[in-house]
Amino acid sequence: MKFDREEIKDLSQKKLLFRIIDSNERIGNNNLKCIEDVSGLSYLYAVFYDYEIKKEPNVFEMGFEDYIRIIMSSDKINGIAIDIGEDFLYVKRFDLRWFMIMSEEEKYLKDESDMDKMYKRHLENIRYLWLNKKYKDIEDYLRLIEVKYCTHASELNYYYGKIYEIMGYSMRAEQAYRKAVKSEGENIWLFYQLAMFYHRMGEADKEWNTCKTAYKQFCYLYTDNVYNEFIEKIVNMLLINTKCGWLDRKIYLGFIRRIRRAQQFLELNAYLVLD
């Protein structure tokens, strides 16, 4: 049986009993009984606290914050399976993440004026997950906030690209990076990130097309009196590409000389939470 998401609010007020595998060892995800569902996903085994249940020496009672911490500390645990006799209630990790986000927003997001502060708080949480290499948790987090914070679509899509690339999902990563560029087409930094992705993937033709599009976009939006370091990097990528002919090379070198004499520096967004 699936646990209704709203019921997690009630679950957070209850204590659960967990079976310890070795009572002499520290309580953690490696020392609690797990079961698998029909799809092979692993869940911590638990039962609702009941005063009539005789607690055995190897049964441990934990509150919501304690078992949430244990679940989220392991990439191998997909939630809690609560034994209700003839069946199990499966509380998925994704829904537990939803509850954690919802609880934090109820605490800190009082009105629309707090949206930017709350978004930055979410980014701090995502940064913490990144530093701990919790890539699947970051994907869940992004999925849960992307609609509400759709004004930050380019940044969120860029982060999707980063985690999908590191997880080995190159097609998903490409789609996410491209969505980021599409959402913020004037951001040369994002074009550069997409071009570098193609460079890492060995996609020379796509790298060339991305850089060329970025170059044309920059020339359309800005003048030679504006300098940005990433357009210079992009043009240098064009110069060393096998598709660059002698005429292109002459044009690109002239372009670099002109923008290096620019009178103003162009500041663009750089999304560095996952760096």
GROMACS .gro file of N, CA and C in nm, residues 6 33 35 62 114 135 146 189 243-244 267:
model
   33
    6GLU      N    1  -0.016   1.344   0.213
    6GLU     CA    2  -0.066   1.427   0.324
    6GLU      C    3  -0.060   1.353   0.457
   33LYS      N    4   1.682  -0.365   1.014
   33LYS     CA    5   1.625  -0.461   0.920
   33LYS      C    6   1.564  -0.390   0.800
   35ILE      N    7   1.355  -0.453   0.409
   35ILE     CA    8   1.283  -0.545   0.321
   35ILE      C    9   1.278  -0.483   0.182
   62MET      N   10   1.203   0.503   1.763
   62MET     CA   11   1.261   0.628   1.713
   62MET      C   12   1.153   0.725   1.670
  114ASP      N   13   0.898   3.679   0.074
  114ASP     CA   14   1.002   3.590   0.125
  114ASP      C   15   1.049   3.488   0.021
  135TYR      N   16   2.332   1.281  -0.528
  135TYR     CA   17   2.284   1.330  -0.657
  135TYR      C   18   2.137   1.298  -0.682
  146GLU      N   19   1.073   2.297  -0.870
  146GLU     CA   20   1.088   2.363  -1.000
  146GLU      C   21   0.962   2.438  -1.045
  189TRP      N   22   2.745   3.265  -2.066
  189TRP     CA   23   2.803   3.167  -1.973
  189TRP      C   24   2.735   3.031  -1.989
  243LYS      N   25   3.649   2.244  -3.797
  243LYS     CA   26   3.563   2.308  -3.897
  243LYS      C   27   3.602   2.453  -3.925
  244CYS      N   28   3.695   2.506  -3.850
  244CYS     CA   29   3.733   2.647  -3.865
  244CYS      C   30   3.827   2.665  -3.984
  267GLU      N   31   2.861   4.167  -1.729
  267GLU     CA   32   2.837   4.073  -1.619
  267GLU      C   33   2.719   3.983  -1.655
   0.00000   0.00000   0.00000
